Every structure is written in C-alpha cells, then in structure tokens.
Amino acid sequence: DGGITQSPKYLFRKEGQNVTLSCEQNLNHDAMYWYRQDPGQGLRLIYYSQIVNDFQKGDIAEGYSVSREKKESFPLTVTSAQKNPTAFYLCASREGSGTGELFFGEGSRLTVL
Amino acid sequence: AQSVTQLGSHVSVSEGALVLLRCNYSSSVPPYLFWYVQYPNQGLQLLLKYTSAATLVKGINGFEAEFKKSETSFHLTKPSAHMSDAAEYFCAVSRSGSARQLTFGSGTQLTVLP
C-alpha cells in the first residue's frame, strides 16, 4: 500500500543533542512537508520541499534542518538550537501543486529530557 | 493575511446527536477551505474540502460542511454522531490551495458520549 512512513514513532533525547526524524513516501509525490504540532496550537509549517534538491523555510524553521536528496525521502533534524523541541512532528506529502490533498504520516513524538 | 478560528476547543455530544463543529476564517481573497480529522497519535486525514465549486461539500464518514461567504464560516456537521467519530478536528484555509499557504486552526476535540 502507498503511504508515508515516519520513524521513530517515539523518541527521547537529552538536551543539547541533535536528533533526526525520518520520513519516507512511496506515493511518488513531488512535494513534502514537515509540521510541528503542539497542544491547542494546531499545525505549524517547519520546512517544505517541492522538488528534489530544493527546500524552503516555513513559519518556524529556526533550530531545524532538512535535506531532499531523493524524491521519496525528506528527513528532519532537530538541532540543539531549537529552544523547545518537545512536540509531535508530522510529515506530509502532496502530488504537484494546486488543491491536492495532503497525505500525512502517523507522526513522531519527540521528548527532550 | 489569513486566519482560522475554531470556536470551542472541546465539544461533547451524545451518540446519535447532531455534530456541529464551528470554523470561521478570514482571507483577503476567495479561500480554499479544508477539514481534517486526527485520531490519537496519528496523522491527519482529509474529511472534505471546498474549492469554489458547490457551497455544500460532502465528505467521508457522513460529514458535510457549508461555505457561507457572508458569515465567513465553514462549519462541519454530521446528523448523527457515532462513537468512532471521537477525534480531533482541524479546519484549515489557504488563499490559493497551496500547502505552503495553508493555515490550520487550533483544533476541536470531539467527545461522543454513550
């Protein structure tokens, strides 16, 4: 079945450590997105990529980095510069541009101790 | 600029009762509007979307929403709640349909009481 796979589902890290969240899709979608979800705040866009080897900052990119070396993969690194990294992270993809549906992964919950 | 306001962070209904989740938006141009559902510890799933065609939009699982320009609203309804409808619901607006310009509301947690 086609879909988006995020891993790990749960992750615990110490303060000051960088962590990388994986996002893989087999939907052959061009565009991929990373969102952060905090209780009562909805989803906020961190980074997005519309084609391979290109990505753009979203609304809350500080303290995060991404790469897009392959169409199917869009990993997110939460760096030590991110002041409050504990959150639920969601990866999504979409076919091309326009009003196409966003398909979401099941999320990764990061807790920094 | 655009924004979305979901009235009521928590809504409780009895099984079989009407579900009404409220969403008001602001947008400087005709908007595209979406409702997504999220079950615990999962990603979001699209329920329905409005893209300037019919103002009454039917979605999955018996949900529908009506676009009312004069009220800047896009409320989500379902005639009869089922226990499986318990989840968090997000309204979202986009000026052009682009995901880059998608703004999400803060969500409404729906509880269905037996």
PDB file of C-alpha atoms in Angstrom:
ATOM      1  CA  ASP A   1       0.000   0.000   0.000  1.00  0.00           C
ATOM      2  CA  GLY A   2       1.152   3.517  -0.746  1.00  0.00           C
ATOM      3  CA  GLY A   3       1.720   5.887   2.098  1.00  0.00           C
ATOM      4  CA  ILE A   4       4.066   7.852   4.297  1.00  0.00           C
ATOM      5  CA  THR A   5       6.230   6.205   6.914  1.00  0.00           C
ATOM      6  CA  GLN A   6       7.670   8.183   9.795  1.00  0.00           C
ATOM      7  CA  SER A   7      10.191   6.804  12.234  1.00  0.00           C
ATOM      8  CA  PRO A   8      10.725   6.528  15.052  1.00  0.00           C
ATOM      9  CA  LYS A   9       7.228   6.908  16.465  1.00  0.00           C
ATOM     10  CA  TYR A  10       8.559   7.854  19.900  1.00  0.00           C
ATOM     11  CA  LEU A  11      11.955   9.366  20.641  1.00  0.00           C
ATOM     12  CA  PHE A  12      13.578  10.519  23.856  1.00  0.00           C
ATOM     13  CA  ARG A  13      16.705  12.646  23.833  1.00  0.00           C
ATOM     14  CA  LYS A  14      18.779  14.685  26.223  1.00  0.00           C
ATOM     15  CA  GLU A  15      19.040  18.439  25.916  1.00  0.00           C
ATOM     16  CA  GLY A  16      21.732  19.557  23.531  1.00  0.00           C
ATOM     17  CA  GLN A  17      21.584  16.512  21.264  1.00  0.00           C
ATOM     18  CA  ASN A  18      20.641  16.686  17.619  1.00  0.00           C
ATOM     19  CA  VAL A  19      18.020  14.189  16.509  1.00  0.00           C
ATOM     20  CA  THR A  20      16.884  13.178  13.021  1.00  0.00           C
ATOM     21  CA  LEU A  21      13.335  12.147  12.204  1.00  0.00           C
ATOM     22  CA  SER A  22      12.806  10.016   9.139  1.00  0.00           C
ATOM     23  CA  CYS A  23      10.048  10.487   6.562  1.00  0.00           C
ATOM     24  CA  GLU A  24       9.683   8.190   3.545  1.00  0.00           C
ATOM     25  CA  GLN A  25       6.865   8.158   0.994  1.00  0.00           C
ATOM     26  CA  ASN A  26       6.094   5.737  -1.828  1.00  0.00           C
ATOM     27  CA  LEU A  27       3.298   7.816  -3.351  1.00  0.00           C
ATOM     28  CA  ASN A  28       5.579   9.328  -5.979  1.00  0.00           C
ATOM     29  CA  HIS A  29       4.625  12.789  -4.722  1.00  0.00           C
ATOM     30  CA  ASP A  30       6.743  15.778  -5.641  1.00  0.00           C
ATOM     31  CA  ALA A  31       6.065  17.931  -2.583  1.00  0.00           C
ATOM     32  CA  MET A  32       6.829  17.066   1.028  1.00  0.00           C
ATOM     33  CA  TYR A  33       6.236  18.995   4.246  1.00  0.00           C
ATOM     34  CA  TRP A  34       7.169  18.946   7.920  1.00  0.00           C
ATOM     35  CA  TYR A  35       4.761  20.267  10.545  1.00  0.00           C
ATOM     36  CA  ARG A  36       5.060  20.687  14.271  1.00  0.00           C
ATOM     37  CA  GLN A  37       2.009  20.114  16.450  1.00  0.00           C
ATOM     38  CA  ASP A  38       1.676  21.413  19.998  1.00  0.00           C
ATOM     39  CA  PRO A  39      -1.454  21.059  22.164  1.00  0.00           C
ATOM     40  CA  GLY A  40      -4.005  23.766  21.419  1.00  0.00           C
ATOM     41  CA  GLN A  41      -1.935  25.320  18.638  1.00  0.00           C
ATOM     42  CA  GLY A  42      -2.810  23.399  15.527  1.00  0.00           C
ATOM     43  CA  LEU A  43      -0.102  22.618  12.997  1.00  0.00           C
ATOM     44  CA  ARG A  44       2.759  24.929  12.103  1.00  0.00           C
ATOM     45  CA  LEU A  45       4.893  24.524   8.979  1.00  0.00           C
ATOM     46  CA  ILE A  46       8.614  23.959   9.588  1.00  0.00           C
ATOM     47  CA  TYR A  47      10.041  23.235   6.125  1.00  0.00           C
ATOM     48  CA  TYR A  48       8.739  22.149   2.762  1.00  0.00           C
ATOM     49  CA  SER A  49      10.199  20.845  -0.474  1.00  0.00           C
ATOM     50  CA  GLN A  50       8.544  20.914  -3.891  1.00  0.00           C
ATOM     51  CA  ILE A  51      11.265  19.100  -5.818  1.00  0.00           C
ATOM     52  CA  VAL A  52      14.393  17.100  -5.161  1.00  0.00           C
ATOM     53  CA  ASN A  53      17.420  19.107  -4.006  1.00  0.00           C
ATOM     54  CA  ASP A  54      15.286  22.118  -3.148  1.00  0.00           C
ATOM     55  CA  PHE A  55      13.544  23.107   0.072  1.00  0.00           C
ATOM     56  CA  GLN A  56      12.146  26.238   1.669  1.00  0.00           C
ATOM     57  CA  LYS A  57      11.702  27.507   5.214  1.00  0.00           C
ATOM     58  CA  GLY A  58       8.257  27.521   6.678  1.00  0.00           C
ATOM     59  CA  ASP A  59       6.931  29.623   9.522  1.00  0.00           C
ATOM     60  CA  ILE A  60       9.043  28.112  12.321  1.00  0.00           C
ATOM     61  CA  ALA A  61      12.278  26.886  10.679  1.00  0.00           C
ATOM     62  CA  GLU A  62      14.707  28.135  13.346  1.00  0.00           C
ATOM     63  CA  GLY A  63      16.521  25.270  15.035  1.00  0.00           C
ATOM     64  CA  TYR A  64      15.604  22.744  12.341  1.00  0.00           C
ATOM     65  CA  SER A  65      17.271  21.494   9.161  1.00  0.00           C
ATOM     66  CA  VAL A  66      16.205  19.245   6.298  1.00  0.00           C
ATOM     67  CA  SER A  67      17.533  17.619   3.143  1.00  0.00           C
ATOM     68  CA  ARG A  68      15.861  16.310  -0.007  1.00  0.00           C
ATOM     69  CA  GLU A  69      18.367  14.133  -1.827  1.00  0.00           C
ATOM     70  CA  LYS A  70      15.754  11.654  -3.038  1.00  0.00           C
ATOM     71  CA  LYS A  71      12.148  12.157  -4.090  1.00  0.00           C
ATOM     72  CA  GLU A  72      10.861   9.660  -1.551  1.00  0.00           C
ATOM     73  CA  SER A  73      12.801  10.899   1.479  1.00  0.00           C
ATOM     74  CA  PHE A  74      12.642  14.134   3.498  1.00  0.00           C
ATOM     75  CA  PRO A  75      14.403  13.787   6.877  1.00  0.00           C
ATOM     76  CA  LEU A  76      14.125  16.467   9.552  1.00  0.00           C
ATOM     77  CA  THR A  77      16.919  17.220  12.012  1.00  0.00           C
ATOM     78  CA  VAL A  78      16.017  18.907  15.264  1.00  0.00           C
ATOM     79  CA  THR A  79      19.175  20.674  16.325  1.00  0.00           C
ATOM     80  CA  SER A  80      20.355  21.773  19.742  1.00  0.00           C
ATOM     81  CA  ALA A  81      19.490  25.330  18.687  1.00  0.00           C
ATOM     82  CA  GLN A  82      15.768  24.563  18.867  1.00  0.00           C
ATOM     83  CA  LYS A  83      14.709  26.071  22.192  1.00  0.00           C
ATOM     84  CA  ASN A  84      11.673  23.907  22.845  1.00  0.00           C
ATOM     85  CA  PRO A  85      11.895  20.741  20.755  1.00  0.00           C
ATOM     86  CA  THR A  86       9.434  18.558  22.664  1.00  0.00           C
ATOM     87  CA  ALA A  87       6.468  18.162  20.294  1.00  0.00           C
ATOM     88  CA  PHE A  88       4.634  15.913  17.871  1.00  0.00           C
ATOM     89  CA  TYR A  89       6.115  16.109  14.359  1.00  0.00           C
ATOM     90  CA  LEU A  90       4.116  15.315  11.242  1.00  0.00           C
ATOM     91  CA  CYS A  91       5.390  14.721   7.736  1.00  0.00           C
ATOM     92  CA  ALA A  92       3.082  15.140   4.754  1.00  0.00           C
ATOM     93  CA  SER A  93       3.256  14.889   1.002  1.00  0.00           C
ATOM     94  CA  ARG A  94       1.228  16.071  -1.956  1.00  0.00           C
ATOM     95  CA  GLU A  95       1.188  15.408  -5.662  1.00  0.00           C
ATOM     96  CA  GLY A  96       2.370  18.501  -7.525  1.00  0.00           C
ATOM     97  CA  SER A  97       0.779  21.853  -6.728  1.00  0.00           C
ATOM     98  CA  GLY A  98      -2.783  23.136  -6.633  1.00  0.00           C
ATOM     99  CA  THR A  99      -5.504  21.938  -4.287  1.00  0.00           C
ATOM    100  CA  GLY A 100      -4.439  18.343  -3.998  1.00  0.00           C
ATOM    101  CA  GLU A 101      -4.916  16.542  -0.740  1.00  0.00           C
ATOM    102  CA  LEU A 102      -2.131  16.424   1.847  1.00  0.00           C
ATOM    103  CA  PHE A 103      -1.292  12.888   2.925  1.00  0.00           C
ATOM    104  CA  PHE A 104       0.130  12.612   6.442  1.00  0.00           C
ATOM    105  CA  GLY A 105       2.351  10.131   8.175  1.00  0.00           C
ATOM    106  CA  GLU A 106       1.478   8.883  11.646  1.00  0.00           C
ATOM    107  CA  GLY A 107       3.854  11.269  13.337  1.00  0.00           C
ATOM    108  CA  SER A 108       6.885  11.170  15.592  1.00  0.00           C
ATOM    109  CA  ARG A 109       6.655  12.256  19.206  1.00  0.00           C
ATOM    110  CA  LEU A 110       9.910  13.773  20.437  1.00  0.00           C
ATOM    111  CA  THR A 111      10.515  14.286  24.126  1.00  0.00           C
ATOM    112  CA  VAL A 112      13.603  16.107  25.304  1.00  0.00           C
ATOM    113  CA  LEU A 113      14.573  15.349  28.869  1.00  0.00           C
TER     114      LEU A 113
ATOM    115  CA  ALA B   1      -3.209  37.624   5.663  1.00  0.00           C
ATOM    116  CA  GLN B   2      -5.433  34.735   6.555  1.00  0.00           C
ATOM    117  CA  SER B   3      -6.520  33.073   9.760  1.00  0.00           C
ATOM    118  CA  VAL B   4      -8.819  30.395  11.075  1.00  0.00           C
ATOM    119  CA  THR B   5     -10.788  30.356  14.310  1.00  0.00           C
ATOM    120  CA  GLN B   6     -12.330  27.200  15.651  1.00  0.00           C
ATOM    121  CA  LEU B   7     -14.886  28.009  18.319  1.00  0.00           C
ATOM    122  CA  GLY B   8     -14.724  25.537  21.149  1.00  0.00           C
ATOM    123  CA  SER B   9     -11.589  23.543  21.825  1.00  0.00           C
ATOM    124  CA  HIS B  10     -13.729  20.718  23.246  1.00  0.00           C
ATOM    125  CA  VAL B  11     -17.192  19.610  22.144  1.00  0.00           C
ATOM    126  CA  SER B  12     -19.194  16.766  23.643  1.00  0.00           C
ATOM    127  CA  VAL B  13     -22.248  15.174  22.070  1.00  0.00           C
ATOM    128  CA  SER B  14     -24.303  12.099  22.787  1.00  0.00           C
ATOM    129  CA  GLU B  15     -24.213   9.181  20.404  1.00  0.00           C
ATOM    130  CA  GLY B  16     -26.872   9.758  17.748  1.00  0.00           C
ATOM    131  CA  ALA B  17     -26.972  13.522  18.275  1.00  0.00           C
ATOM    132  CA  LEU B  18     -26.061  16.206  15.776  1.00  0.00           C
ATOM    133  CA  VAL B  19     -22.392  17.109  15.497  1.00  0.00           C
ATOM    134  CA  LEU B  20     -21.608  20.778  14.821  1.00  0.00           C
ATOM    135  CA  LEU B  21     -18.008  21.988  14.814  1.00  0.00           C
ATOM    136  CA  ARG B  22     -17.542  25.663  14.082  1.00  0.00           C
ATOM    137  CA  CYS B  23     -14.936  27.275  11.875  1.00  0.00           C
ATOM    138  CA  ASN B  24     -14.633  30.911  10.889  1.00  0.00           C
ATOM    139  CA  TYR B  25     -11.955  32.204   8.575  1.00  0.00           C
ATOM    140  CA  SER B  26     -10.527  35.441   7.354  1.00  0.00           C
ATOM    141  CA  SER B  27      -8.959  35.781   3.950  1.00  0.00           C
ATOM    142  CA  SER B  28      -8.266  38.674   1.644  1.00  0.00           C
ATOM    143  CA  VAL B  29      -9.092  36.549  -1.393  1.00  0.00           C
ATOM    144  CA  PRO B  30     -11.587  33.744  -2.032  1.00  0.00           C
ATOM    145  CA  PRO B  31     -10.317  30.900   0.082  1.00  0.00           C
ATOM    146  CA  TYR B  32      -9.881  27.192  -0.221  1.00  0.00           C
ATOM    147  CA  LEU B  33     -11.142  25.516   2.958  1.00  0.00           C
ATOM    148  CA  PHE B  34     -10.461  22.100   4.427  1.00  0.00           C
ATOM    149  CA  TRP B  35     -11.486  19.919   7.334  1.00  0.00           C
ATOM    150  CA  TYR B  36      -9.087  17.269   8.614  1.00  0.00           C
ATOM    151  CA  VAL B  37      -9.562  14.645  11.323  1.00  0.00           C
ATOM    152  CA  GLN B  38      -6.876  13.295  13.627  1.00  0.00           C
ATOM    153  CA  TYR B  39      -7.198  10.172  15.761  1.00  0.00           C
ATOM    154  CA  PRO B  40      -4.923   9.837  18.813  1.00  0.00           C
ATOM    155  CA  ASN B  41      -1.232   9.614  17.975  1.00  0.00           C
ATOM    156  CA  GLN B  42      -1.882   9.529  14.265  1.00  0.00           C
ATOM    157  CA  GLY B  43      -1.548  11.853  11.329  1.00  0.00           C
ATOM    158  CA  LEU B  44      -4.330  13.929   9.806  1.00  0.00           C
ATOM    159  CA  GLN B  45      -6.803  12.652   7.252  1.00  0.00           C
ATOM    160  CA  LEU B  46      -8.771  14.858   4.882  1.00  0.00           C
ATOM    161  CA  LEU B  47     -12.525  14.857   5.565  1.00  0.00           C
ATOM    162  CA  LEU B  48     -13.587  17.315   2.890  1.00  0.00           C
ATOM    163  CA  LYS B  49     -12.536  20.440   1.018  1.00  0.00           C
ATOM    164  CA  TYR B  50     -14.141  23.500  -0.547  1.00  0.00           C
ATOM    165  CA  THR B  51     -12.530  24.837  -3.709  1.00  0.00           C
ATOM    166  CA  SER B  52     -15.117  27.341  -5.007  1.00  0.00           C
ATOM    167  CA  ALA B  53     -17.477  24.830  -6.576  1.00  0.00           C
ATOM    168  CA  ALA B  54     -20.634  23.830  -4.659  1.00  0.00           C
ATOM    169  CA  THR B  55     -21.056  25.613  -1.331  1.00  0.00           C
ATOM    170  CA  LEU B  56     -22.290  22.444   0.378  1.00  0.00           C
ATOM    171  CA  VAL B  57     -19.475  19.956   0.467  1.00  0.00           C
ATOM    172  CA  LYS B  58     -19.926  16.314   1.351  1.00  0.00           C
ATOM    173  CA  GLY B  59     -17.046  14.379   2.812  1.00  0.00           C
ATOM    174  CA  ILE B  60     -16.231  10.977   4.173  1.00  0.00           C
ATOM    175  CA  ASN B  61     -17.886   9.252   7.131  1.00  0.00           C
ATOM    176  CA  GLY B  62     -21.140  11.196   6.683  1.00  0.00           C
ATOM    177  CA  PHE B  63     -19.666  14.626   7.372  1.00  0.00           C
ATOM    178  CA  GLU B  64     -20.509  17.730   5.390  1.00  0.00           C
ATOM    179  CA  ALA B  65     -19.722  21.433   5.558  1.00  0.00           C
ATOM    180  CA  GLU B  66     -21.312  24.536   4.116  1.00  0.00           C
ATOM    181  CA  PHE B  67     -19.352  27.521   2.869  1.00  0.00           C
ATOM    182  CA  LYS B  68     -21.100  30.757   3.851  1.00  0.00           C
ATOM    183  CA  LYS B  69     -19.281  33.740   2.459  1.00  0.00           C
ATOM    184  CA  SER B  70     -21.477  36.313   4.210  1.00  0.00           C
ATOM    185  CA  GLU B  71     -20.677  34.735   7.573  1.00  0.00           C
ATOM    186  CA  THR B  72     -17.078  33.769   6.670  1.00  0.00           C
ATOM    187  CA  SER B  73     -17.854  30.347   8.048  1.00  0.00           C
ATOM    188  CA  PHE B  74     -17.270  26.731   7.103  1.00  0.00           C
ATOM    189  CA  HIS B  75     -18.907  24.725   9.885  1.00  0.00           C
ATOM    190  CA  LEU B  76     -18.665  20.929   9.916  1.00  0.00           C
ATOM    191  CA  THR B  77     -21.776  18.868  10.618  1.00  0.00           C
ATOM    192  CA  LYS B  78     -22.910  15.291  10.877  1.00  0.00           C
ATOM    193  CA  PRO B  79     -26.563  14.395  11.540  1.00  0.00           C
ATOM    194  CA  SER B  80     -25.911  11.519  13.909  1.00  0.00           C
ATOM    195  CA  ALA B  81     -22.720  11.061  15.944  1.00  0.00           C
ATOM    196  CA  HIS B  82     -21.082   7.678  16.257  1.00  0.00           C
ATOM    197  CA  MET B  83     -18.601   6.613  18.900  1.00  0.00           C
ATOM    198  CA  SER B  84     -15.963   6.253  16.196  1.00  0.00           C
ATOM    199  CA  ASP B  85     -16.239   9.993  15.439  1.00  0.00           C
ATOM    200  CA  ALA B  86     -14.374  10.829  18.644  1.00  0.00           C
ATOM    201  CA  ALA B  87     -11.210  12.569  17.455  1.00  0.00           C
ATOM    202  CA  GLU B  88      -9.669  15.994  16.968  1.00  0.00           C
ATOM    203  CA  TYR B  89     -10.853  18.040  14.029  1.00  0.00           C
ATOM    204  CA  PHE B  90      -8.912  20.780  12.290  1.00  0.00           C
ATOM    205  CA  CYS B  91     -10.189  23.451   9.953  1.00  0.00           C
ATOM    206  CA  ALA B  92      -7.673  24.943   7.525  1.00  0.00           C
ATOM    207  CA  VAL B  93      -7.666  27.777   4.997  1.00  0.00           C
ATOM    208  CA  SER B  94      -5.490  28.501   2.013  1.00  0.00           C
ATOM    209  CA  ARG B  95      -5.567  31.511  -0.270  1.00  0.00           C
ATOM    210  CA  SER B  96      -4.608  29.567  -3.352  1.00  0.00           C
ATOM    211  CA  GLY B  97      -4.854  25.952  -2.422  1.00  0.00           C
ATOM    212  CA  SER B  98      -1.121  25.825  -1.952  1.00  0.00           C
ATOM    213  CA  ALA B  99       0.004  23.840   1.067  1.00  0.00           C
ATOM    214  CA  ARG B 100       2.678  26.473   1.632  1.00  0.00           C
ATOM    215  CA  GLN B 101      -0.091  28.941   2.366  1.00  0.00           C
ATOM    216  CA  LEU B 102      -2.205  26.568   4.422  1.00  0.00           C
ATOM    217  CA  THR B 103      -3.163  27.889   7.861  1.00  0.00           C
ATOM    218  CA  PHE B 104      -4.605  25.478  10.410  1.00  0.00           C
ATOM    219  CA  GLY B 105      -6.992  26.247  13.240  1.00  0.00           C
ATOM    220  CA  SER B 106      -6.134  25.176  16.756  1.00  0.00           C
ATOM    221  CA  GLY B 107      -8.418  22.159  16.628  1.00  0.00           C
ATOM    222  CA  THR B 108     -11.605  20.920  18.289  1.00  0.00           C
ATOM    223  CA  GLN B 109     -11.600  17.740  20.333  1.00  0.00           C
ATOM    224  CA  LEU B 110     -14.879  15.871  19.834  1.00  0.00           C
ATOM    225  CA  THR B 111     -16.062  13.518  22.555  1.00  0.00           C
ATOM    226  CA  VAL B 112     -19.003  11.216  21.886  1.00  0.00           C
ATOM    227  CA  LEU B 113     -20.889  10.085  24.956  1.00  0.00           C
ATOM    228  CA  PRO B 114     -22.710   6.738  25.045  1.00  0.00           C
TER     229      PRO B 114
END
